[in-house]
Short mmCIF file of C-alpha atoms in Angstrom, two decimals:
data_model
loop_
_atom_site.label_atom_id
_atom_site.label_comp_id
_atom_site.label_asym_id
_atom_site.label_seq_id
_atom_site.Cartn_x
_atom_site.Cartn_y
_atom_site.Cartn_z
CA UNK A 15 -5.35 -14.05 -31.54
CA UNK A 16 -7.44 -11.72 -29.57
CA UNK A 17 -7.29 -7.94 -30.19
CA UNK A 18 -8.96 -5.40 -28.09
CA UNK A 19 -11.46 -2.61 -29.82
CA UNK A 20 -10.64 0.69 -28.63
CA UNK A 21 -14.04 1.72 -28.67
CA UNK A 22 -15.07 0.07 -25.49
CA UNK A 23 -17.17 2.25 -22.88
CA UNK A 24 -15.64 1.17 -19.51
CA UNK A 25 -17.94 2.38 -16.88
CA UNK A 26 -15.68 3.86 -13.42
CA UNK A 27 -17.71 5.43 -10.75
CA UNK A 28 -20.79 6.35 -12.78
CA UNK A 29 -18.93 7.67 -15.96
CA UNK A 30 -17.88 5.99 -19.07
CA UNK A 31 -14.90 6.53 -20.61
CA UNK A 32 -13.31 5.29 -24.05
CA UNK A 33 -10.88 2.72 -23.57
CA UNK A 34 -7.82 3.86 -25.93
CA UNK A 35 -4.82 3.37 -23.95
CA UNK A 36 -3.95 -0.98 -24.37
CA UNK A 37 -0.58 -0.46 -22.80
CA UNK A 38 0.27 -3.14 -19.81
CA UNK A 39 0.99 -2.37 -16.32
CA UNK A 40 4.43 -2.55 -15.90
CA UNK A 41 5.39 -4.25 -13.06
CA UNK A 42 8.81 -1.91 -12.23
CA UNK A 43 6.95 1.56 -12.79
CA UNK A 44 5.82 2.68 -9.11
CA UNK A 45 6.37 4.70 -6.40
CA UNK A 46 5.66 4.62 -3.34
CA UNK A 47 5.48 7.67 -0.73
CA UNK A 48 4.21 7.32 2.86
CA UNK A 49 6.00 10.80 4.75
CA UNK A 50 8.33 12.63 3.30
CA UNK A 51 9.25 14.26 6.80
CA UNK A 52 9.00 11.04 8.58
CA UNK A 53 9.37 8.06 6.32
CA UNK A 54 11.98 9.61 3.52
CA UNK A 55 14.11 5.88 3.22
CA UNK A 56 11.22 4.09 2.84
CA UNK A 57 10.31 5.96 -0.54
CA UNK A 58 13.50 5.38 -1.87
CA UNK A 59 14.07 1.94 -1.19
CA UNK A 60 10.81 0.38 -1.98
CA UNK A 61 11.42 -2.52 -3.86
CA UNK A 62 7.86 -4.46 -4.22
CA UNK A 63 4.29 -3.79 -3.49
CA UNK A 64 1.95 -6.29 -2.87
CA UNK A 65 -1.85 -4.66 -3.38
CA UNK A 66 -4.17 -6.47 -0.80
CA UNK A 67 -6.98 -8.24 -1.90
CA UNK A 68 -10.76 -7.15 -1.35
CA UNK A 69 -13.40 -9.27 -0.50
CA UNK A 70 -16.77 -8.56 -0.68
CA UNK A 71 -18.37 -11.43 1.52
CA UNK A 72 -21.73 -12.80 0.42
CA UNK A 73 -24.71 -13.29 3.04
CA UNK A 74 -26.56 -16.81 2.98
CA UNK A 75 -30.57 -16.20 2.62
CA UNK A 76 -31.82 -19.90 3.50
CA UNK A 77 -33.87 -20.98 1.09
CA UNK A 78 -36.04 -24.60 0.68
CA UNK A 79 -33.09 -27.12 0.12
CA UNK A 80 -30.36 -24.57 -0.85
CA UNK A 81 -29.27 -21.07 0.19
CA UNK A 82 -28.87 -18.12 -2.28
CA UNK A 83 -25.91 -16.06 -2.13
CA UNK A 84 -26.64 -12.05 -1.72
CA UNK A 85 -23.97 -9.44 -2.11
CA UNK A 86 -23.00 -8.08 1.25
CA UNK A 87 -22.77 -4.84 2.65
CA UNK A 88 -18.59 -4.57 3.53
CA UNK A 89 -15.75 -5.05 1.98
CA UNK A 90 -12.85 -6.56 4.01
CA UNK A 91 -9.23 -5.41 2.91
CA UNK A 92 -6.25 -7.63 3.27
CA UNK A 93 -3.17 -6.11 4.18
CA UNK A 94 -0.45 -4.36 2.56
CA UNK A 95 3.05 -5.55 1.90
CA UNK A 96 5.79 -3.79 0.84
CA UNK A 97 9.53 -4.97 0.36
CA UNK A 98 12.03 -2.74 1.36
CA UNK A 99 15.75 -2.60 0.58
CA UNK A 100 17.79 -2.40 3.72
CA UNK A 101 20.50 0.15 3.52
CA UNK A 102 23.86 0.44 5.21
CA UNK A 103 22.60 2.28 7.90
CA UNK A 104 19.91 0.37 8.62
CA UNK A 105 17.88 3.45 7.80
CA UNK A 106 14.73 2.43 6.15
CA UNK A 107 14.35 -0.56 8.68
CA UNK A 108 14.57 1.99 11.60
CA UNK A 109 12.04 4.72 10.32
CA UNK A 110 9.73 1.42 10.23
CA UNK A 111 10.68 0.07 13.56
CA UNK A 112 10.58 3.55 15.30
CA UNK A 113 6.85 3.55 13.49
CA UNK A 114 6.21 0.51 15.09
CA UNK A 115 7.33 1.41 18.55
CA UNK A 116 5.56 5.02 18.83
CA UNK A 117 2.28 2.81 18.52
CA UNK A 118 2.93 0.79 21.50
CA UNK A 119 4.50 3.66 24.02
CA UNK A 120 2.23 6.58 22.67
CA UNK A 121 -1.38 7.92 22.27
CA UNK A 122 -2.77 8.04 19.02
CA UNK A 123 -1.79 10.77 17.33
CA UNK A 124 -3.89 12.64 14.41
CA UNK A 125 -1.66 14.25 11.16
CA UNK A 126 -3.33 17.39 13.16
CA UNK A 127 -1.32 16.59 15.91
CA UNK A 128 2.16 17.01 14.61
CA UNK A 129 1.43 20.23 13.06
CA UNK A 130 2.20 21.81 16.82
CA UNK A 131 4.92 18.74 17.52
CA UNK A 132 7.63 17.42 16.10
CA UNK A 133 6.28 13.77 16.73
CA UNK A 134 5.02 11.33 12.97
CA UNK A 135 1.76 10.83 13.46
CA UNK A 136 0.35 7.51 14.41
CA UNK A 137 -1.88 6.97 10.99
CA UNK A 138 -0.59 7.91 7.56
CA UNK A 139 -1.82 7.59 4.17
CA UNK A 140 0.05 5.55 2.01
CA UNK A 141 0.44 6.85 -1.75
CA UNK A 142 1.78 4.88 -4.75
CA UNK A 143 1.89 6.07 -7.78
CA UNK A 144 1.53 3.87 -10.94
CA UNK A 145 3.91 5.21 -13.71
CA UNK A 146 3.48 5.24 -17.49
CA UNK A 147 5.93 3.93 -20.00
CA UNK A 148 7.66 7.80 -20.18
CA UNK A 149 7.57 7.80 -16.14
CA UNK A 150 4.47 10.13 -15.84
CA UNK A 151 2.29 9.59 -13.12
CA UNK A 152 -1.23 7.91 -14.86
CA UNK A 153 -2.85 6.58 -11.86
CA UNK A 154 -2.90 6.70 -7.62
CA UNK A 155 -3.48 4.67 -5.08
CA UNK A 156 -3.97 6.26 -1.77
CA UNK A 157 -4.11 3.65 1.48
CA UNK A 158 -6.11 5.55 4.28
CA UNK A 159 -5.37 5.77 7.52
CA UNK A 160 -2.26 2.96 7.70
CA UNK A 161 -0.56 1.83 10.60
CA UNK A 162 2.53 -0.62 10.62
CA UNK A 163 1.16 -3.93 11.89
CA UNK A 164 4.39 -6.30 11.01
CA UNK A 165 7.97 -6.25 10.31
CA UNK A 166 9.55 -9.06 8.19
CA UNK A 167 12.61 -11.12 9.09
CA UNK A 168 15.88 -9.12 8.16
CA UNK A 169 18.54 -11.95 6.71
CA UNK A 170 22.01 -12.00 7.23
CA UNK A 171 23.95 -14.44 5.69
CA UNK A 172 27.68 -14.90 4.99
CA UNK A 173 27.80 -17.75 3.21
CA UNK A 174 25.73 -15.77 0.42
CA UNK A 175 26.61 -17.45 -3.04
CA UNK A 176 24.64 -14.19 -5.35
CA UNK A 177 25.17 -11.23 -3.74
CA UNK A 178 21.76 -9.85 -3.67
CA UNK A 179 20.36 -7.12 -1.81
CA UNK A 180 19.31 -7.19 1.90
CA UNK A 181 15.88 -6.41 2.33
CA UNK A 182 12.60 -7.13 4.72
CA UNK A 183 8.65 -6.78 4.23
CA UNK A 184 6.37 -4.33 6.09
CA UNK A 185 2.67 -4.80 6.65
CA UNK A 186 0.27 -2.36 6.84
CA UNK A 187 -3.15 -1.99 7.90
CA UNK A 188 -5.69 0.28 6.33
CA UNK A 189 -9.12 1.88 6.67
CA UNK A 190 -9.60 1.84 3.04
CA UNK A 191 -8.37 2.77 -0.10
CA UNK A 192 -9.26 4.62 -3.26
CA UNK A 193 -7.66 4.41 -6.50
CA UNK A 194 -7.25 8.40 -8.52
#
């Protein structure tokens, strides 16, 4: 069986750090906040997060009979999904759909912008916090700049054998991300 040696330098952003913490990731510790003015249901009835992917694309240099692959210069971010749990009210599904619809009828609008208006903005950064075994915040990640670019199918069904929970996925866009 493998073990891992807490004495390994892990090198993040130009520093090196000791690696002495070999808990896991658990999957159910998170927390996602977007607005707490504006998007309030949403952080409370986030269910699952899907990180996007990030793909660095290489550029061909032609070469005799083959090509070599060179690292590129951007990174391309797929989107983010999250799973929300519809309430009774059709609350969280709402602050999402009202999202969706102030993009198509309005301006942009700046987080400047609301400071003199009562109006969300149009962008918003996305936060989710990763949570340690005792529920302490250890690490974030913070989604720049998202907008709403989907909203899921919402399922009703009344021949339901489990009653589960009702609930729909959101896709957002993003400028970038960085992980604190």
């Amino acid at each position: 069986m493998a073990t891992l040696t807490p004495n390994i330098t892990v090198a993040m952003d130009g520093t090196t750090t000791s690696l002495n913490n070999v808990n896991l990731l658990q999957p159910t510790a998170f927390k996602l906040v977007i607005d707490h003015k504006y998007f309030s249901n949403v952080e409370f009835f986030c269910q699952t997060i899907l990180h996007p992917s990030v793909t660095l694309t290489a550029v061909e240099l032609p070469f005799r009979r083959t090509n070599i692959a060179l690292a590129g210069d951007k990174l391309t971010f797929g989107d983010l999904t999250a799973i929300i749990i519809v309430d009774e009210n059709l609350n969280s599904y709402i602050e999402m759909f009202n999202w969706m619809n102030r993009l198509v009828e309005n301006k942009d609008k700046s987080s400047y912008d609301t400071i003199f208006t009562s109006t969300p903005p149009t962008f918003s950064d996305i936060t989710i916090s990763i949570l340690s075994s005792h529920n302490n915040q250890t690490r974030r990640i913070r989604y720049i700049d998202a907008i709403p670019s989907s909203i899921g199918d919402l399922s009703l069904e009344s021949t339901a054998g489990d009653v589960q929970q009702i609930t729909f996925p959101i896709t957002f866009r993003f400028t970038s991300f960085e992980i604190v």
